[in-house]
Structures are given as C-alpha cells and as structure tokens.
Short mmCIF file of C-alpha atoms and ligand atoms in Angstrom, two decimals:
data_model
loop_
_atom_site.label_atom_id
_atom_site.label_comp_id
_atom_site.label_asym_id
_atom_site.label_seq_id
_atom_site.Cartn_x
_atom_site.Cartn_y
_atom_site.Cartn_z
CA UNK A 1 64.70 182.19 145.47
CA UNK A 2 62.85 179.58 147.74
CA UNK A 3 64.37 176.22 148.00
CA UNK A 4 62.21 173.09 147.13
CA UNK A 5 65.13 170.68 146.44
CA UNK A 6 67.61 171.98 149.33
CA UNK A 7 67.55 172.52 152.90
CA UNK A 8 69.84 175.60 153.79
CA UNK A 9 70.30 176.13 157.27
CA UNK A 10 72.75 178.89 159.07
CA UNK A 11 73.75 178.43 162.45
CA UNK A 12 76.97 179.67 164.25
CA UNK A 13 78.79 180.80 160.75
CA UNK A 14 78.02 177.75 159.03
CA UNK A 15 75.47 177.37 156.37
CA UNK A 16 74.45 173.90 156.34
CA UNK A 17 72.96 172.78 152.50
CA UNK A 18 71.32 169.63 152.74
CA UNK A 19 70.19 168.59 149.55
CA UNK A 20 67.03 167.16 149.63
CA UNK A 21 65.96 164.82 147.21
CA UNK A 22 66.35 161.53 149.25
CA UNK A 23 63.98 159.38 147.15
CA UNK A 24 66.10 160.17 144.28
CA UNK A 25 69.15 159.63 146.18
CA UNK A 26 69.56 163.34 146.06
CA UNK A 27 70.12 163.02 142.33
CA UNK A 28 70.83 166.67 140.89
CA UNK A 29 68.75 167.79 138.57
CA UNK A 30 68.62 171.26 136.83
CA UNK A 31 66.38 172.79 139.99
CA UNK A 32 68.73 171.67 142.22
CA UNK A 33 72.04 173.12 140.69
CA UNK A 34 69.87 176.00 140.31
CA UNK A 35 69.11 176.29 144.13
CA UNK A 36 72.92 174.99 145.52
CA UNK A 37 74.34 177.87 142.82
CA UNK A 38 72.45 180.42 144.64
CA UNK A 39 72.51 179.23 148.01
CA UNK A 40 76.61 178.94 147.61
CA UNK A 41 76.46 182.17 146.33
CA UNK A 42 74.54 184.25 148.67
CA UNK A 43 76.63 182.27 151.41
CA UNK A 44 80.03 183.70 149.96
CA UNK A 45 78.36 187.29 150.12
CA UNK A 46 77.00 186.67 153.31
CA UNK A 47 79.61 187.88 156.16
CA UNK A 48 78.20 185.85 159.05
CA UNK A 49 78.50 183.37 156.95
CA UNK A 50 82.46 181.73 157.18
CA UNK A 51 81.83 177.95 155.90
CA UNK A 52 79.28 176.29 154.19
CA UNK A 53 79.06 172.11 154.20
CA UNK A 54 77.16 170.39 152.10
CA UNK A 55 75.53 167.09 152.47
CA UNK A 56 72.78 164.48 151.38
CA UNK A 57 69.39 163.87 153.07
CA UNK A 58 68.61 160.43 154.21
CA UNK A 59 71.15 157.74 155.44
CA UNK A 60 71.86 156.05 152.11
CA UNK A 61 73.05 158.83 149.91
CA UNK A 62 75.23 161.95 149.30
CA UNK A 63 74.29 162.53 145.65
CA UNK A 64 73.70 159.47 143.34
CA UNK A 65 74.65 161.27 140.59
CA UNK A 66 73.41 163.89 138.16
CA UNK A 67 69.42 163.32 137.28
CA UNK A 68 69.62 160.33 134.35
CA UNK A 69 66.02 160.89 133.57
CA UNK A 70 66.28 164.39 132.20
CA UNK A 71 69.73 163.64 130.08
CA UNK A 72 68.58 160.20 128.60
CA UNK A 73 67.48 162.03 125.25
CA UNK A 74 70.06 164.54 124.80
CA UNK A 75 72.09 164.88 121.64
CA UNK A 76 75.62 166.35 121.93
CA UNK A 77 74.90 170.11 121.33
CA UNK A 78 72.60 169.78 124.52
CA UNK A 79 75.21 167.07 126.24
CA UNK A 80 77.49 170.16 125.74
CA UNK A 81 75.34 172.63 127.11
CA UNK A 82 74.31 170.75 130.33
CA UNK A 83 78.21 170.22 130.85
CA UNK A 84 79.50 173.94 130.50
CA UNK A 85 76.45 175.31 132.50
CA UNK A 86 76.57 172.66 134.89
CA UNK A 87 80.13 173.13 136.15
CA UNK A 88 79.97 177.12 135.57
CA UNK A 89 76.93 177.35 137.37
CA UNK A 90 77.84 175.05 140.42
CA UNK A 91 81.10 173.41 140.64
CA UNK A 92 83.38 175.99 139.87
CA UNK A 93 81.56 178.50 141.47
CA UNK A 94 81.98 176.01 144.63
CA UNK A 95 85.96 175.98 144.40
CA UNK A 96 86.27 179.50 143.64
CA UNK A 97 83.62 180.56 146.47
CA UNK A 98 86.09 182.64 148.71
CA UNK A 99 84.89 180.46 152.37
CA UNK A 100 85.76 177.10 152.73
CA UNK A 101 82.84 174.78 151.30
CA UNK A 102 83.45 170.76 153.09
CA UNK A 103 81.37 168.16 151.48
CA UNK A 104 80.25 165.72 154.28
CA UNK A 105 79.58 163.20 152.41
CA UNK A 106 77.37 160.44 153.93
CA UNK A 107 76.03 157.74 151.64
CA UNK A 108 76.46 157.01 147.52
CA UNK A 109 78.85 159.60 146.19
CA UNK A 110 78.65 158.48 142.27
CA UNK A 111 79.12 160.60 139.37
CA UNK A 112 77.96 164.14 139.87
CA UNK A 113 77.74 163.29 143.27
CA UNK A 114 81.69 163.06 143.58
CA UNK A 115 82.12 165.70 141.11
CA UNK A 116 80.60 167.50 143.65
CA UNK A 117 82.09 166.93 146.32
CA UNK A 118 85.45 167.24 144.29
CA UNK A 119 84.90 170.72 143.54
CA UNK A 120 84.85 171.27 147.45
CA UNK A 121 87.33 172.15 149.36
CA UNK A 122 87.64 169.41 151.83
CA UNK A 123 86.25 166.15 152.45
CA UNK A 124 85.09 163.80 155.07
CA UNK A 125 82.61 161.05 154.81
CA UNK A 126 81.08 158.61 156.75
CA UNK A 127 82.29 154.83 156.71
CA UNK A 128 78.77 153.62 154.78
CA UNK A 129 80.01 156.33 151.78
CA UNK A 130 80.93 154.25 148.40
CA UNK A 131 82.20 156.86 146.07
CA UNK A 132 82.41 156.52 141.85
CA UNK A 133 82.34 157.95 138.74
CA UNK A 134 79.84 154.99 136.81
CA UNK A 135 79.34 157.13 133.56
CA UNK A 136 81.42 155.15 131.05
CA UNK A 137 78.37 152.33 132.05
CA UNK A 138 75.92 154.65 130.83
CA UNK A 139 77.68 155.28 127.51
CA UNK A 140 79.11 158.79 129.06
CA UNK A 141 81.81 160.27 130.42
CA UNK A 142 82.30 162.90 134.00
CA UNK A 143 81.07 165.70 132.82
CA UNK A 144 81.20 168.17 135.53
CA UNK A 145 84.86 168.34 136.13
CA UNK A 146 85.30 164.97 137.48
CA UNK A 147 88.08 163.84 134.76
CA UNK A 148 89.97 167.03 135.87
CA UNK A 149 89.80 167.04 139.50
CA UNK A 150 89.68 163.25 140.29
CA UNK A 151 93.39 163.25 139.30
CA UNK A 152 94.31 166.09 140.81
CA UNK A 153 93.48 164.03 143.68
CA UNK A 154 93.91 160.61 143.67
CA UNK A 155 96.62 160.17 140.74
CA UNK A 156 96.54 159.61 137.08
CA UNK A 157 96.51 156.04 137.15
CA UNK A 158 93.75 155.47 140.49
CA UNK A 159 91.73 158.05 138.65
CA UNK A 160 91.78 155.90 134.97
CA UNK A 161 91.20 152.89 137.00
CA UNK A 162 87.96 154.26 138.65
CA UNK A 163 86.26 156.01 135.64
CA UNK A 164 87.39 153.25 133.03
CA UNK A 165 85.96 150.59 135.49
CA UNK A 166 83.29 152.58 136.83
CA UNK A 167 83.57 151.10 139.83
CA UNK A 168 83.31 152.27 143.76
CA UNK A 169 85.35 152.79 146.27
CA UNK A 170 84.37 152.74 150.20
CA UNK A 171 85.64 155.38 152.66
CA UNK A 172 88.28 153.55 153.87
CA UNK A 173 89.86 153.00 150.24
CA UNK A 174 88.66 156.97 149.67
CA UNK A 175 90.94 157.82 152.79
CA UNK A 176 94.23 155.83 151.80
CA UNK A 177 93.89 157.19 148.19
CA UNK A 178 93.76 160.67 150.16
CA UNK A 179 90.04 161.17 148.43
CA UNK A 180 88.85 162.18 151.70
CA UNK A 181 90.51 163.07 154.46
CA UNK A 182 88.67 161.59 157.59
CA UNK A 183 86.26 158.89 158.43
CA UNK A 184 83.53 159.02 160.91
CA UNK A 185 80.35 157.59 162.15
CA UNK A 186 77.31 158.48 160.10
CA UNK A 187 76.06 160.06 163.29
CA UNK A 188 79.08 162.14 164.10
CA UNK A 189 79.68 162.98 160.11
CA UNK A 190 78.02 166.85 160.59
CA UNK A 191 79.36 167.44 164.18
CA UNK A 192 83.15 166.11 162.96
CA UNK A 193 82.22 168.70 160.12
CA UNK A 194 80.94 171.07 162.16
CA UNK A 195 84.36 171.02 164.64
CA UNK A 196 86.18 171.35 161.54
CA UNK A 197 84.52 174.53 160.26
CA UNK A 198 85.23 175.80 164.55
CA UNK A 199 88.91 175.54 163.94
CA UNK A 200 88.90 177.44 160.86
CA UNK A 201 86.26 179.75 161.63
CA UNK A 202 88.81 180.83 164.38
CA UNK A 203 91.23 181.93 161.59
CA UNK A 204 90.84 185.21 159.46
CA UNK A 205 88.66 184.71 156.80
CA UNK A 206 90.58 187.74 154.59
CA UNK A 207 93.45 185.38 154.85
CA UNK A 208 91.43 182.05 153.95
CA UNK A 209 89.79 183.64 150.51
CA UNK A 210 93.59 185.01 149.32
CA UNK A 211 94.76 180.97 150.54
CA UNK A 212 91.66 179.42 148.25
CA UNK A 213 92.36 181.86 145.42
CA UNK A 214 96.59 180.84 145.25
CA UNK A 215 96.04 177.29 145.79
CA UNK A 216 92.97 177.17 142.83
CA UNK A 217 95.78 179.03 141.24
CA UNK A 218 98.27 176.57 141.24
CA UNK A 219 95.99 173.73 139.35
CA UNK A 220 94.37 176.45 136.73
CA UNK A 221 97.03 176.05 133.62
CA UNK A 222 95.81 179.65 132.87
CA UNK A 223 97.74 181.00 135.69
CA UNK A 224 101.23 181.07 137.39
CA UNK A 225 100.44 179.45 141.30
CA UNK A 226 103.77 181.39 142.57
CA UNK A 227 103.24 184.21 140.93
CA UNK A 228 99.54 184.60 142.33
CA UNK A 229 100.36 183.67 145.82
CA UNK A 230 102.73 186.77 146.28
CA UNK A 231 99.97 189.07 144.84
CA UNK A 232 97.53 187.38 147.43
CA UNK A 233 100.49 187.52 150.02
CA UNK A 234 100.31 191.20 149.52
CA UNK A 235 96.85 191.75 149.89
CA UNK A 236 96.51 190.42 153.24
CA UNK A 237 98.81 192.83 154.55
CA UNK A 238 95.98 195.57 153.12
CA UNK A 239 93.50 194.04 154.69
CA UNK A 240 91.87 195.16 158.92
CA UNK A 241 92.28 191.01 160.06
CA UNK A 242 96.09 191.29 158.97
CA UNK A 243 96.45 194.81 161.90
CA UNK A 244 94.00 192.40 163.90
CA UNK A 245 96.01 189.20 164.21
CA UNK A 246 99.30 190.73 164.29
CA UNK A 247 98.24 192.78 167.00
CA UNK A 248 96.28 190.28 168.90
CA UNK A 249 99.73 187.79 168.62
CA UNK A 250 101.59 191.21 170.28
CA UNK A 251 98.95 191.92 173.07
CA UNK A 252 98.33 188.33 173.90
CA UNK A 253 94.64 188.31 173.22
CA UNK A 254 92.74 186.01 171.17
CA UNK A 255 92.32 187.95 167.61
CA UNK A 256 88.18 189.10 166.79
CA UNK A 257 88.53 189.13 162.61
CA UNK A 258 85.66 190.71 160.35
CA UNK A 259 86.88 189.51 157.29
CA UNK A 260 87.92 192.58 156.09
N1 COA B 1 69.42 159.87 138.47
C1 COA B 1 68.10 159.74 138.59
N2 COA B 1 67.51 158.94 139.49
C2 COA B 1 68.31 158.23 140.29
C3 COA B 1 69.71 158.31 140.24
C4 COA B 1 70.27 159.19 139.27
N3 COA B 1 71.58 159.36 139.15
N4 COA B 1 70.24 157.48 141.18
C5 COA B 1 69.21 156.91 141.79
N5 COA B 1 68.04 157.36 141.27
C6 COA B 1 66.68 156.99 141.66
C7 COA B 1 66.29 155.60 141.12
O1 COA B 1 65.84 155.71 139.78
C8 COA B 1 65.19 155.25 142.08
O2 COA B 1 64.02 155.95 141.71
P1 COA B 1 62.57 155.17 141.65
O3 COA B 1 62.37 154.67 143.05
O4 COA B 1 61.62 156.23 141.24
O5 COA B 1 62.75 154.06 140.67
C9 COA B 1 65.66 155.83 143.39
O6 COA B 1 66.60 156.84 143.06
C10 COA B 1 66.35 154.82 144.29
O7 COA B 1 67.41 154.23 143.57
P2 COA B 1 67.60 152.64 143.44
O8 COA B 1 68.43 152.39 142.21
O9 COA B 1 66.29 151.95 143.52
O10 COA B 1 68.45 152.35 144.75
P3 COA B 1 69.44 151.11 144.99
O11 COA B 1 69.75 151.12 146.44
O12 COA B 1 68.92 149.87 144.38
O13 COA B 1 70.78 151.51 144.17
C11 COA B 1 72.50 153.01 143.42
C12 COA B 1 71.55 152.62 144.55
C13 COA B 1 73.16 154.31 143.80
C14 COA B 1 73.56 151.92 143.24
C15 COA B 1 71.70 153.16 142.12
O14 COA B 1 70.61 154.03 142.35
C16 COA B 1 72.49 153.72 140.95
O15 COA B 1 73.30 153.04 140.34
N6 COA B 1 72.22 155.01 140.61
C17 COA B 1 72.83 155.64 139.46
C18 COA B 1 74.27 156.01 139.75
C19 COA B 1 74.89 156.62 138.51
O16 COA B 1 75.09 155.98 137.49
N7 COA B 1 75.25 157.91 138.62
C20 COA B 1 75.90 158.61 137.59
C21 COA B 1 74.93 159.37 136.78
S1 COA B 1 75.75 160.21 135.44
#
C-alpha cells in the first residue's frame, strides 16, 4: 500500500508515522485509518521494528478529530458502521499491536484525535497540546473507544466532565490528571519520544508483547487479568530472550534479544 495521508519513517527500531494531513489538522478520514491500520500492522510483523510513535504534521495539531465532512450525512446504520470498523480497524489493533506504540502528541488532540492517542500505549505531548473529546457539540458522542478508555484513565468523574462539557484540557492539566505522562518542548517532543523508545528498546521485546497482552487483559471484562498474566508469565520462560537475559545477568554482559 503507498501512503498519501501518512509519513512512515523507520530508523534505529522505531517506525515513526507522521500523519500527514496538516491543512486538515491531520483530521482522519477513512484513507487515513486505512494507511495507519496497515502501517501499524506491518510494523508489529516487522522484527527490526521494536516501537512505533505516532504523531501529527505541522506545529498546530496532533489529530483534530475524525474527518466531519465525510460523517455529516450519515444515518445510524452507517454511524454504526464507521464506529465498529473504525476502532477494529485502527484503535484496537493499536493497543493490541504486540510493540509499544507512544503517541507524541504535539498540537490539538480532540475527538478521534485523543481516541487515538488513548488507544496507545503511552503518552507525551508537547506544552502547546489542548486535548478533548468535543462530540456531544456536534450532536455525537466518542465513537472510537474514547468513552471506554478516557476513564480508564483519567477517572469516571474527569472523564464525564470532559465529554459532557466538551471542553479541552492543556498538557499541563493532561499531566496532573495522569492523561499523559510527560511534557516537553515542541522541539524536543520526538527526541524525548525517541529516548523513550532507547530505554525500552534495550529490554526484550518477547517479554514486552506477553506485558501488553496481561495488562490489555486486565481492562477487557472478557478476560481474567491474573489469570492471563501467569499464562504470559509462562511463555516467556519458552521463549530464546528469556535463556538470553538470564544468562547475560549471570555472565555480566549486556543481553543482545531477537524477540524470540
Ligand atoms: N474534520 C474535518 N476537518 C477539520 C477538522 C475535523 N475534525 N478539524 C479541523 N478541520 C479543518 C477545518 O475545516 C479547516 O479546513 P478549511 O481550511 O478547508 O476550512 C482546517 O482544518 C483548519 O481548521 P480551522 O477550524 O480553520 O482551525 P482553527 O485554528 O480556527 O481551529 C480547532 C482549530 C481544532 C479548534 C477547530 O478546527 C475545530 O474545532 N475542529 C474540530 C474539532 C472537533 O470537533 N473534533 C471532533 C470531531 S468528531
């Protein structure tokens, strides 16, 4: 697939996703869930590739939300349908992507924008971000996840406050509510990211996939969290980075993990 809405860019185990819309304000429309779907995808297959970040193009926005144009004359059958393929396509398939995806988010963060960067794994932002969930002021409500993992997050009540109100938030507010969890300078956002993915990219990633599939576990009502963590607990010990690190710890070396 060639990109026309994303930038993807791979460079020392991280794939870099820019998404490139910026006189939209990176506004995601059905191409561009299409192209982040199989970009993220490809990325988890890819083993050079450890951790992906994803971020907006421009200075003023991460994503400004999903693309109101090409919704504003849906009924509900197709409100339903752009909701369940929407967050099986892209956002679920981001949490459950088996490499830590970080959403550096550096501008607007509003509605499928923070959805999005919700359905990461971590945060960080820059201190211009101003992060929302505006539906209910279109007549809507979240509809990729974001009334499921905003709480998670933030708390029941912060969470009602923000979608009922449809207000924003600023990156300092986004920090204390734990939303994010650092704050840089637009210009250092990617390298701050970037030293981020070092430190776990140092770590096995055999281990990180079995971490990301018991803590998803623990907030999918499906599934017991404990109960998955010691089958994932188990697996590492199958796996060639478990022999590795141990061994490296015993020898004194610095482990070299492949992943598998
Ligand atoms: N969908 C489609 N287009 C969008 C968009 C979205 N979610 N967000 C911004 N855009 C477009 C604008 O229509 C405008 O396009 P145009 O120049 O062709 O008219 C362009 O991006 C720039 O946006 P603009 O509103 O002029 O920028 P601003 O600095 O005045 O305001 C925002 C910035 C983010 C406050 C404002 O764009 C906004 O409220 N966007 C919608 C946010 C939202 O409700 N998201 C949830 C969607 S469910």
């Amino acid at each position: 697939m060639s990109y026309l809405n994303i930038i993807s860019e791979q460079k020392d185990g991280v794939c870099l996703i820019t998404i490139n819309r910026p006189d939209k304000l990176n506004a995601l429309n059905r191409a561009t869930i299409a192209e982040i779907s199989d970009c993220v995808t490809k990325s988890g297959l890819d083993s050079a590739i450890r951790v992906i970040i994803i971020t907006g193009s421009g200075e003023k926005a991460f994503v400004a939300g999903a693309d109101i144009s090409e919704f504003a004359h849906f009924n509900g059958e197709e409100g339903r349908a752009l909701s369940a393929e929407g967050q099986a396509k892209l956002f679920d398939l981001i949490e459950q992507t088996p490499k830590p995806v970080i959403a550096a988010i550096n501008g607007f963060a509003l509605g499928g924008g923070l959805e999005l960067a919700l359905a990461c794994h971590i945060r960080y932002c820059s201190d211009n971000a101003r992060m929302g969930l505006p539906e209910v002021s279109l007549g809507v409500i979240p509809g990729y996840g974001g009334t499921q993992r905003l709480p998670i997050l933030i708390g029941k009540g912060k969470a009602m406050e923000l979608i009922s109100t449809a207000g924003m938030i600023n990156a300092q507010e986004a920090l204390q509510y734990g939303l994010v969890n650092n704050v840089t300078t637009q210009s250092e956002l990617l390298n701050t990211c970037m030293e981020l993915a070092g430190k776990i990219m140092k770590n096995s990633p055999a281990a990180i996939k079995q971490a990301i599939i018991a803590v998803n576990a623990g907030f999918d009502k499906q599934k017991n969290g404990f109960e998955t963590e010691i089958n994932c607990f188990g697996h590492c010990f199958e796996s060639d980075d478990f022999k590795e690190g141990v061994s490296a710890f015993l020898e004194k070396r610095k482990p070299i993990f492949t992943g598998k």
